[in-house]
Amino acid sequence: MTTTAPVHPVDEVPPVRQLAAFGLQHVLAMYAGAVAVPLIVGGAMKLSPTDLAYLITADLLVCGIATLIQCVGFWRFGVRLPIMQGCTFAAVSPMVLIGTTGGGLPAIYGSVIVAGLAIMLLAPVFGKLLRFFPPLVTGTVILIIGVSLLPVAGNWAAGGAGSKDFGEPKNLALAAFVLTVVLGVQRFAPAFLSRIAVLIGIVVGLAVAVPFGFTDFGGVGDADWLGISTPFHFGTPTFHVSAIVSMLVVALVTMTETTGDLIAVGEMTGRTVEPRPLADGLRADGLSTVLGGVFNTFPYTAYAQNVGLVGMTRVRSRWVVATAGGILVLLGLLPKLGAVVAAVPAPVLGGAGLVMFGTVAASGLRTLARVDFKDNHNLTVVAVSVAVGMLPVGVPTVYAKFPDWFQTVMNSGISAGCLTAIVLNLLFNHLPARGTSAAEADGLPDGGGEQGVEESREEVV
């Protein structure tokens, strides 16, 4: 008898009914973040409502295409893990500066295209750096990702940053209600329903929000039924050296963040990310960014919001997230549907976000539980990295007096903490200890794992 090899959970294809439910859950988890970048950039450039709506639909369309490339993959593009793609917030400040003083949207899109090409070229280099991401670094980065996202959920729960009723008790009460529903479904409902606990919480929260006046469906009537993004809608891209340099810095930041997200999802799904798949995932980021520049949107990266959803629901199939990508493509082609999803109140998303983002942080702690903290400096690596990563989250203006390129790198708590963890791990676990030869230090297994450090010290003694 012939036996078929078991299918890895990442490659399993759930029934259509479950694909739709799980996929919609991912879309709702990332929608607010996805549309925030075009709203911020377009608002800063004082674009007309028509142009702003065009930016949003173009963004959703390319979000979906980018997600499909990452999850389904072709040739050497796509990590083939459950990864949602969306516009990176690291590019917001440079793009606003370019758009308002350096040539408008054509200059933005020129720099975005160059950055995407650079990411594709640099992807194999980053893939070879995976040996510098032992559990000590990956656990720290995952922890920082989760904790740095919690203020986003807090802003949603309070009503959304900048809203007139920000912090009103009714907003926090609605968020708490949604959180309670999510936890209740996850604890007491059957297995299938517990996996869509976030979706159920959002739907129930929306049903409660409507009679209490939290929702505004006015935008649904104004939205078009069909919207098609055409290449270079805002004009032929222009290429300015200063804009390109600033966007290349953003590219390095997004590659660092994406590396952390891919490793996090690999940990959660049980499919370890090797150097080649990592390079494929980064290469997909670059291709999506080039498509963003062509189709009137912005740089793309893996979305940490959905990393938490994978960990919380334990649904590891990449085809679920590919379905979410298909839904995003539909939302990009059918603006009226996008307007319906956009009507979900921020407090509803906040209640769901608290548990999702907290799950990411808890996953980081689980990874760190495998690290040996006895008689070494690993605790210092974690402590300083988390502190540096949380600094711009707790004090957003801490680097306001620094050059723009420095702010681009360090204002992202994820990239700041990730770079710090890598450097400190090299310092304490890769450089030879006093009395240890360089050859012995280079022989540390797994790029400077904790066990290698202990063995090296015993040899010295």
Short mmCIF file of C-alpha atoms in Angstrom, two decimals:
data_model
loop_
_atom_site.label_atom_id
_atom_site.label_comp_id
_atom_site.label_asym_id
_atom_site.label_seq_id
_atom_site.Cartn_x
_atom_site.Cartn_y
_atom_site.Cartn_z
CA MET A 1 0.00 0.00 0.00
CA THR A 2 1.16 3.51 -0.79
CA THR A 3 0.83 6.18 1.86
CA THR A 4 0.47 9.84 1.03
CA ALA A 5 2.74 12.27 2.81
CA PRO A 6 0.89 14.38 5.39
CA VAL A 7 0.12 17.92 4.28
CA HIS A 8 1.66 20.66 6.40
CA PRO A 9 -1.01 22.87 8.07
CA VAL A 10 0.37 25.84 6.10
CA ASP A 11 -0.53 24.10 2.82
CA GLU A 12 -3.94 22.74 3.85
CA VAL A 13 -6.95 24.09 1.93
CA PRO A 14 -9.98 24.45 4.28
CA PRO A 15 -13.55 24.17 2.91
CA VAL A 16 -14.84 27.19 0.97
CA ARG A 17 -17.13 28.26 3.81
CA GLN A 18 -14.23 28.40 6.25
CA LEU A 19 -11.94 30.09 3.71
CA ALA A 20 -14.44 32.93 3.32
CA ALA A 21 -14.97 33.42 7.05
CA PHE A 22 -11.29 33.20 8.00
CA GLY A 23 -10.29 35.40 5.07
CA LEU A 24 -12.82 38.12 5.93
CA GLN A 25 -11.53 38.05 9.51
CA HIS A 26 -8.02 38.88 8.25
CA VAL A 27 -9.35 41.70 6.06
CA LEU A 28 -11.21 43.32 8.96
CA ALA A 29 -8.12 43.03 11.16
CA MET A 30 -5.91 44.98 8.74
CA TYR A 31 -8.36 47.25 6.88
CA ALA A 32 -8.00 50.30 9.12
CA GLY A 33 -4.22 50.18 8.89
CA ALA A 34 -4.31 49.58 5.15
CA VAL A 35 -6.33 52.69 4.34
CA ALA A 36 -4.59 54.88 6.93
CA VAL A 37 -1.45 55.47 4.83
CA PRO A 38 -3.23 56.87 1.73
CA LEU A 39 -5.50 58.91 4.00
CA ILE A 40 -2.55 60.48 5.84
CA VAL A 41 -0.45 61.14 2.73
CA GLY A 42 -3.38 62.35 0.65
CA GLY A 43 -4.64 64.55 3.46
CA ALA A 44 -1.23 66.14 3.97
CA MET A 45 -1.07 66.92 0.24
CA LYS A 46 -4.63 68.35 0.34
CA LEU A 47 -5.90 66.07 -2.41
CA SER A 48 -9.54 66.31 -3.49
CA PRO A 49 -12.03 63.76 -2.10
CA THR A 50 -12.12 62.11 -5.55
CA ASP A 51 -8.34 61.70 -5.66
CA LEU A 52 -8.30 60.48 -2.07
CA ALA A 53 -10.91 57.83 -2.86
CA TYR A 54 -8.82 56.81 -5.87
CA LEU A 55 -5.73 56.38 -3.66
CA ILE A 56 -7.67 54.15 -1.26
CA THR A 57 -9.12 51.87 -3.95
CA ALA A 58 -5.71 51.60 -5.63
CA ASP A 59 -4.16 50.73 -2.26
CA LEU A 60 -6.70 47.98 -1.55
CA LEU A 61 -6.24 46.50 -5.03
CA VAL A 62 -2.44 46.30 -4.73
CA CYS A 63 -2.74 45.07 -1.10
CA GLY A 64 -4.71 42.11 -2.43
CA ILE A 65 -2.30 41.44 -5.30
CA ALA A 66 0.71 41.72 -2.95
CA THR A 67 -0.89 39.30 -0.48
CA LEU A 68 -1.57 36.77 -3.24
CA ILE A 69 2.05 37.02 -4.43
CA GLN A 70 3.32 36.46 -0.87
CA CYS A 71 0.99 33.56 0.02
CA VAL A 72 0.62 31.69 -3.30
CA GLY A 73 3.96 32.67 -4.80
CA PHE A 74 5.51 32.03 -8.18
CA TRP A 75 9.08 31.13 -9.09
CA ARG A 76 11.31 32.95 -6.51
CA PHE A 77 8.66 35.41 -5.35
CA GLY A 78 6.65 34.80 -2.18
CA VAL A 79 7.46 33.18 1.16
CA ARG A 80 4.32 30.95 0.85
CA LEU A 81 3.21 31.55 4.44
CA PRO A 82 0.00 33.18 5.79
CA ILE A 83 1.25 36.77 5.43
CA MET A 84 -0.96 39.81 4.78
CA GLN A 85 0.62 42.70 2.90
CA GLY A 86 -0.15 46.38 3.36
CA CYS A 87 1.35 49.87 3.04
CA THR A 88 4.18 50.47 5.47
CA PHE A 89 3.87 53.31 7.99
CA ALA A 90 7.66 53.75 7.92
CA ALA A 91 7.28 55.55 4.58
CA VAL A 92 4.62 58.04 5.69
CA SER A 93 6.87 60.88 6.87
CA PRO A 94 9.29 60.75 3.90
CA MET A 95 6.39 60.55 1.43
CA VAL A 96 4.61 63.52 3.00
CA LEU A 97 7.86 65.51 2.78
CA ILE A 98 8.43 64.48 -0.86
CA GLY A 99 4.83 65.12 -1.82
CA THR A 100 4.56 68.57 -0.25
CA THR A 101 8.00 69.98 -1.05
CA GLY A 102 9.78 67.68 -3.47
CA GLY A 103 7.71 67.09 -6.57
CA GLY A 104 4.26 65.78 -5.59
CA LEU A 105 2.88 62.31 -6.25
CA PRO A 106 5.02 61.68 -9.40
CA ALA A 107 8.19 62.13 -7.30
CA ILE A 108 6.79 59.79 -4.63
CA TYR A 109 6.05 57.10 -7.18
CA GLY A 110 9.46 57.45 -8.84
CA SER A 111 11.22 56.90 -5.51
CA VAL A 112 8.87 54.01 -4.62
CA ILE A 113 9.68 52.19 -7.88
CA VAL A 114 13.44 52.56 -7.30
CA ALA A 115 13.04 51.35 -3.69
CA GLY A 116 11.12 48.28 -4.86
CA LEU A 117 13.83 47.39 -7.35
CA ALA A 118 16.47 47.83 -4.62
CA ILE A 119 14.56 45.47 -2.30
CA MET A 120 14.48 42.79 -4.98
CA LEU A 121 18.23 43.13 -5.53
CA LEU A 122 19.05 43.09 -1.80
CA ALA A 123 16.71 40.19 -0.92
CA PRO A 124 19.37 37.44 -1.29
CA VAL A 125 21.74 39.43 0.93
CA PHE A 126 19.16 39.64 3.71
CA GLY A 127 18.43 35.94 3.26
CA LYS A 128 22.03 35.12 4.14
CA LEU A 129 21.77 37.15 7.37
CA LEU A 130 19.28 34.70 8.89
CA ARG A 131 22.04 33.11 10.99
CA PHE A 132 22.06 36.29 13.04
CA PHE A 133 18.44 35.67 14.13
CA PRO A 134 18.66 32.96 16.82
CA PRO A 135 15.66 32.52 19.21
CA LEU A 136 17.16 35.23 21.44
CA VAL A 137 16.75 37.80 18.65
CA THR A 138 13.56 36.46 17.09
CA GLY A 139 11.76 36.21 20.41
CA THR A 140 12.79 39.75 21.30
CA VAL A 141 11.64 41.08 17.92
CA ILE A 142 8.27 39.29 18.12
CA LEU A 143 7.76 40.66 21.64
CA ILE A 144 8.54 44.20 20.43
CA ILE A 145 6.17 43.83 17.46
CA GLY A 146 3.29 42.88 19.75
CA VAL A 147 3.91 45.52 22.41
CA SER A 148 4.47 48.30 19.86
CA LEU A 149 1.10 47.52 18.26
CA LEU A 150 -0.86 47.79 21.52
CA PRO A 151 -1.07 51.62 21.37
CA VAL A 152 -2.74 51.22 17.96
CA ALA A 153 -5.42 49.05 19.54
CA GLY A 154 -5.70 51.56 22.40
CA ASN A 155 -6.31 54.44 19.99
CA TRP A 156 -8.96 52.42 18.19
CA ALA A 157 -10.65 51.50 21.47
CA ALA A 158 -10.81 55.17 22.49
CA GLY A 159 -12.52 56.11 19.22
CA GLY A 160 -9.67 56.54 16.76
CA ALA A 161 -6.81 59.06 16.94
CA GLY A 162 -8.09 62.55 16.16
CA SER A 163 -11.78 61.76 16.61
CA LYS A 164 -13.97 64.32 18.37
CA ASP A 165 -15.16 61.87 20.99
CA PHE A 166 -11.75 60.32 21.64
CA GLY A 167 -11.67 58.67 25.08
CA GLU A 168 -15.42 58.84 25.69
CA PRO A 169 -16.56 56.09 28.08
CA LYS A 170 -19.04 54.82 25.47
CA ASN A 171 -16.16 54.07 23.07
CA LEU A 172 -14.20 52.14 25.66
CA ALA A 173 -17.38 50.33 26.74
CA LEU A 174 -18.00 49.18 23.15
CA ALA A 175 -14.38 48.02 22.84
CA ALA A 176 -14.66 46.14 26.14
CA PHE A 177 -17.90 44.52 24.95
CA VAL A 178 -16.22 43.32 21.74
CA LEU A 179 -13.24 42.01 23.71
CA THR A 180 -15.63 40.12 26.01
CA VAL A 181 -17.44 38.58 23.04
CA VAL A 182 -14.14 37.51 21.44
CA LEU A 183 -12.94 35.88 24.67
CA GLY A 184 -16.32 34.26 25.31
CA VAL A 185 -16.50 32.74 21.84
CA GLN A 186 -12.90 31.54 22.05
CA ARG A 187 -13.51 29.90 25.43
CA PHE A 188 -17.00 28.42 25.16
CA ALA A 189 -17.91 28.09 21.45
CA PRO A 190 -17.25 24.99 19.29
CA ALA A 191 -13.83 24.67 17.64
CA PHE A 192 -14.78 26.19 14.29
CA LEU A 193 -16.50 29.22 15.85
CA SER A 194 -13.62 29.78 18.26
CA ARG A 195 -11.31 30.16 15.25
CA ILE A 196 -13.41 33.04 13.92
CA ALA A 197 -13.83 34.62 17.35
CA VAL A 198 -12.45 37.96 16.07
CA LEU A 199 -14.88 38.02 13.14
CA ILE A 200 -17.81 37.18 15.42
CA GLY A 201 -16.74 39.88 17.88
CA ILE A 202 -16.55 42.48 15.11
CA VAL A 203 -19.95 41.49 13.63
CA VAL A 204 -21.66 41.49 17.04
CA GLY A 205 -19.96 44.77 17.94
CA LEU A 206 -21.12 46.32 14.66
CA ALA A 207 -24.68 45.13 15.31
CA VAL A 208 -24.61 46.82 18.72
CA ALA A 209 -22.91 49.95 17.37
CA VAL A 210 -25.56 50.70 14.71
CA PRO A 211 -28.51 51.50 17.03
CA PHE A 212 -26.25 53.54 19.32
CA GLY A 213 -25.10 55.83 16.51
CA PHE A 214 -21.47 54.69 16.27
CA THR A 215 -21.61 54.03 12.53
CA ASP A 216 -21.90 56.32 9.53
CA PHE A 217 -22.88 54.65 6.28
CA GLY A 218 -23.04 57.94 4.37
CA GLY A 219 -19.90 57.08 2.44
CA VAL A 220 -21.52 53.92 1.04
CA GLY A 221 -24.06 55.86 -0.98
CA ASP A 222 -21.40 58.21 -2.35
CA ALA A 223 -19.00 55.43 -3.40
CA ASP A 224 -18.91 54.15 -6.99
CA TRP A 225 -19.85 50.60 -7.84
CA LEU A 226 -16.79 50.01 -10.03
CA GLY A 227 -13.31 51.49 -9.77
CA ILE A 228 -10.33 50.46 -11.88
CA SER A 229 -6.82 51.74 -11.12
CA THR A 230 -4.82 52.63 -14.22
CA PRO A 231 -1.00 52.87 -14.28
CA PHE A 232 0.47 56.33 -13.66
CA HIS A 233 -2.93 57.92 -13.08
CA PHE A 234 -1.31 60.98 -11.46
CA GLY A 235 1.34 61.44 -14.15
CA THR A 236 4.64 59.95 -15.28
CA PRO A 237 6.97 59.24 -12.32
CA THR A 238 9.84 61.63 -11.77
CA PHE A 239 13.13 60.67 -10.16
CA HIS A 240 14.71 63.05 -7.62
CA VAL A 241 17.93 62.01 -5.90
CA SER A 242 16.88 63.25 -2.44
CA ALA A 243 13.53 61.46 -2.67
CA ILE A 244 15.17 58.23 -3.82
CA VAL A 245 17.74 58.30 -1.01
CA SER A 246 15.08 58.77 1.67
CA MET A 247 12.97 55.96 0.19
CA LEU A 248 15.99 53.63 0.08
CA VAL A 249 16.37 54.15 3.83
CA VAL A 250 12.69 53.23 4.17
CA ALA A 251 13.37 50.11 2.09
CA LEU A 252 16.04 48.94 4.57
CA VAL A 253 13.64 49.56 7.47
CA THR A 254 10.79 47.64 5.84
CA MET A 255 13.10 44.74 4.99
CA THR A 256 14.11 44.54 8.65
CA GLU A 257 10.47 44.65 9.79
CA THR A 258 9.37 42.09 7.21
CA THR A 259 12.19 39.76 8.28
CA GLY A 260 10.90 39.91 11.85
CA ASP A 261 7.29 39.29 10.74
CA LEU A 262 8.22 36.35 8.50
CA ILE A 263 10.23 34.74 11.28
CA ALA A 264 7.33 35.31 13.69
CA VAL A 265 4.83 33.61 11.38
CA GLY A 266 7.29 30.79 10.79
CA GLU A 267 7.48 30.24 14.55
CA MET A 268 3.68 30.26 14.90
CA THR A 269 2.99 27.93 11.99
CA GLY A 270 5.74 25.43 12.65
CA ARG A 271 7.46 26.07 9.31
CA THR A 272 10.87 27.54 10.05
CA VAL A 273 11.86 30.31 7.67
CA GLU A 274 15.13 29.36 5.96
CA PRO A 275 17.39 31.81 4.07
CA ARG A 276 15.93 31.01 0.64
CA PRO A 277 12.23 31.44 1.60
CA LEU A 278 13.17 34.62 3.47
CA ALA A 279 14.78 36.02 0.33
CA ASP A 280 11.71 34.97 -1.68
CA GLY A 281 9.45 36.81 0.76
CA LEU A 282 11.55 39.96 0.64
CA ARG A 283 11.68 39.73 -3.16
CA ALA A 284 7.86 39.63 -3.17
CA ASP A 285 7.89 42.79 -1.02
CA GLY A 286 10.07 44.48 -3.64
CA LEU A 287 7.82 43.43 -6.54
CA SER A 288 4.72 44.63 -4.66
CA THR A 289 6.42 47.96 -3.97
CA VAL A 290 7.22 48.38 -7.68
CA LEU A 291 3.57 47.59 -8.49
CA GLY A 292 2.60 50.19 -5.89
CA GLY A 293 4.62 52.84 -7.70
CA VAL A 294 3.05 51.90 -11.03
CA PHE A 295 -0.55 51.68 -9.79
CA ASN A 296 -0.59 54.90 -7.74
CA THR A 297 0.03 53.61 -4.24
CA PHE A 298 2.94 53.14 -1.82
CA PRO A 299 5.63 50.71 -0.47
CA TYR A 300 4.39 47.36 0.86
CA THR A 301 5.42 45.18 3.75
CA ALA A 302 4.14 42.28 5.87
CA TYR A 303 1.41 43.39 8.29
CA ALA A 304 2.13 42.61 11.93
CA GLN A 305 -1.58 42.98 12.80
CA ASN A 306 -2.33 39.71 11.06
CA VAL A 307 0.61 37.91 12.64
CA GLY A 308 -1.32 38.14 15.90
CA LEU A 309 -4.46 36.76 14.28
CA VAL A 310 -2.57 33.69 13.03
CA GLY A 311 -1.24 33.06 16.52
CA MET A 312 -4.59 33.62 18.22
CA THR A 313 -6.80 31.52 15.92
CA ARG A 314 -4.18 28.84 15.23
CA VAL A 315 -5.42 28.76 11.61
CA ARG A 316 -2.14 28.31 9.78
CA SER A 317 -3.26 27.81 6.16
CA ARG A 318 -1.73 30.24 3.69
CA TRP A 319 -4.80 29.76 1.48
CA VAL A 320 -6.92 31.49 4.11
CA VAL A 321 -4.79 34.63 3.78
CA ALA A 322 -4.74 34.21 -0.01
CA THR A 323 -8.54 34.33 0.16
CA ALA A 324 -8.22 37.55 2.17
CA GLY A 325 -6.05 38.87 -0.66
CA GLY A 326 -8.81 38.03 -3.13
CA ILE A 327 -11.33 39.90 -0.96
CA LEU A 328 -9.03 42.95 -0.95
CA VAL A 329 -8.84 42.84 -4.75
CA LEU A 330 -12.66 42.88 -4.86
CA LEU A 331 -12.76 45.81 -2.43
CA GLY A 332 -10.30 47.65 -4.67
CA LEU A 333 -12.43 47.01 -7.74
CA LEU A 334 -15.76 47.66 -5.99
CA PRO A 335 -15.42 50.87 -3.93
CA LYS A 336 -18.94 50.52 -2.53
CA LEU A 337 -17.97 47.30 -0.77
CA GLY A 338 -14.88 49.01 0.57
CA ALA A 339 -17.05 51.80 1.98
CA VAL A 340 -19.16 49.22 3.85
CA VAL A 341 -16.08 47.70 5.49
CA ALA A 342 -14.76 51.19 6.27
CA ALA A 343 -17.93 51.91 8.25
CA VAL A 344 -16.87 49.52 11.05
CA PRO A 345 -16.33 51.81 14.09
CA ALA A 346 -12.83 52.15 15.52
CA PRO A 347 -13.83 50.95 19.05
CA VAL A 348 -15.03 47.65 17.54
CA LEU A 349 -11.62 47.14 15.93
CA GLY A 350 -9.94 48.21 19.17
CA GLY A 351 -11.60 45.49 21.23
CA ALA A 352 -10.48 42.83 18.77
CA GLY A 353 -7.03 44.39 18.35
CA LEU A 354 -6.21 44.19 22.06
CA VAL A 355 -6.33 40.42 22.08
CA MET A 356 -4.68 40.02 18.65
CA PHE A 357 -1.70 42.26 19.37
CA GLY A 358 -1.34 40.87 22.86
CA THR A 359 -1.10 37.42 21.27
CA VAL A 360 1.91 38.55 19.23
CA ALA A 361 3.70 39.73 22.37
CA ALA A 362 2.86 36.46 24.15
CA SER A 363 4.28 34.51 21.19
CA GLY A 364 7.53 36.41 21.62
CA LEU A 365 7.64 35.40 25.27
CA ARG A 366 7.04 31.78 24.26
CA THR A 367 10.03 31.92 21.90
CA LEU A 368 12.20 33.53 24.59
CA ALA A 369 11.26 30.68 26.95
CA ARG A 370 13.57 28.46 24.85
CA VAL A 371 16.56 30.75 25.52
CA ASP A 372 19.06 30.04 28.27
CA PHE A 373 19.40 33.11 30.52
CA LYS A 374 21.76 31.52 33.06
CA ASP A 375 25.33 32.81 33.39
CA ASN A 376 25.29 34.89 30.21
CA HIS A 377 24.27 38.34 28.93
CA ASN A 378 21.09 37.32 27.13
CA LEU A 379 18.86 39.11 29.63
CA THR A 380 20.73 42.35 28.87
CA VAL A 381 20.16 41.83 25.12
CA VAL A 382 16.40 41.47 25.64
CA ALA A 383 16.14 44.30 28.16
CA VAL A 384 17.99 46.93 26.13
CA SER A 385 16.36 45.91 22.84
CA VAL A 386 12.84 46.16 24.27
CA ALA A 387 13.70 49.50 25.89
CA VAL A 388 15.04 50.97 22.64
CA GLY A 389 12.08 49.57 20.70
CA MET A 390 9.54 51.05 23.11
CA LEU A 391 11.19 54.47 23.31
CA PRO A 392 9.58 55.94 20.13
CA VAL A 393 6.28 54.24 21.04
CA GLY A 394 6.12 55.83 24.48
CA VAL A 395 7.72 59.16 23.47
CA PRO A 396 6.86 59.71 19.76
CA THR A 397 8.84 62.98 19.55
CA VAL A 398 12.02 61.66 21.16
CA TYR A 399 13.97 61.87 17.87
CA ALA A 400 12.35 65.03 16.52
CA LYS A 401 15.67 66.95 16.51
CA PHE A 402 17.56 64.25 14.60
CA PRO A 403 18.11 64.09 10.80
CA ASP A 404 15.28 62.72 8.66
CA TRP A 405 17.10 59.50 7.77
CA PHE A 406 17.71 58.77 11.46
CA GLN A 407 14.05 59.40 12.29
CA THR A 408 12.96 57.09 9.48
CA VAL A 409 14.93 54.23 11.01
CA MET A 410 14.47 54.86 14.73
CA ASN A 411 10.88 56.17 14.82
CA SER A 412 9.73 52.65 14.04
CA GLY A 413 9.90 50.77 17.31
CA ILE A 414 10.04 47.48 15.42
CA SER A 415 13.08 48.38 13.31
CA ALA A 416 14.83 50.15 16.21
CA GLY A 417 14.38 47.19 18.53
CA CYS A 418 15.28 44.66 15.83
CA LEU A 419 18.53 46.43 14.93
CA THR A 420 19.42 46.75 18.62
CA ALA A 421 18.80 43.04 19.25
CA ILE A 422 20.96 42.05 16.27
CA VAL A 423 23.84 44.33 17.28
CA LEU A 424 23.77 43.28 20.96
CA ASN A 425 23.58 39.59 20.04
CA LEU A 426 26.68 40.07 17.86
CA LEU A 427 28.43 41.93 20.65
CA PHE A 428 27.75 39.42 23.43
CA ASN A 429 27.35 36.11 21.60
CA HIS A 430 29.49 36.35 18.47
CA LEU A 431 32.58 38.38 19.33
CA PRO A 432 35.25 36.29 21.06
CA ALA A 433 35.29 36.48 24.84
CA ARG A 434 38.47 37.52 26.61
CA GLY A 435 40.97 34.72 26.15
CA THR A 436 39.07 33.16 23.25
CA SER A 437 40.59 33.07 19.79
CA ALA A 438 38.78 34.46 16.77
CA ALA A 439 38.68 30.96 15.25
CA GLU A 440 36.85 29.62 18.30
CA ALA A 441 34.37 32.49 18.19
CA ASP A 442 33.67 31.90 14.50
CA GLY A 443 32.85 28.31 15.32
CA LEU A 444 29.81 29.12 17.40
CA PRO A 445 26.86 27.03 16.20
CA ASP A 446 23.71 28.60 14.78
CA GLY A 447 25.16 32.04 14.47
CA GLY A 448 26.02 32.59 18.11
CA GLY A 449 23.43 30.54 19.98
CA GLU A 450 23.44 30.49 23.74
CA GLN A 451 24.73 26.93 23.92
CA GLY A 452 27.71 27.84 21.76
CA VAL A 453 28.59 30.69 24.12
CA GLU A 454 28.57 28.37 27.11
CA GLU A 455 30.69 25.75 25.33
CA SER A 456 33.19 28.40 24.28
CA ARG A 457 33.58 29.62 27.83
CA GLU A 458 34.05 26.07 29.14
CA GLU A 459 36.82 25.53 26.59
CA VAL A 460 38.54 28.68 27.80
CA VAL A 461 38.42 27.47 31.40
#
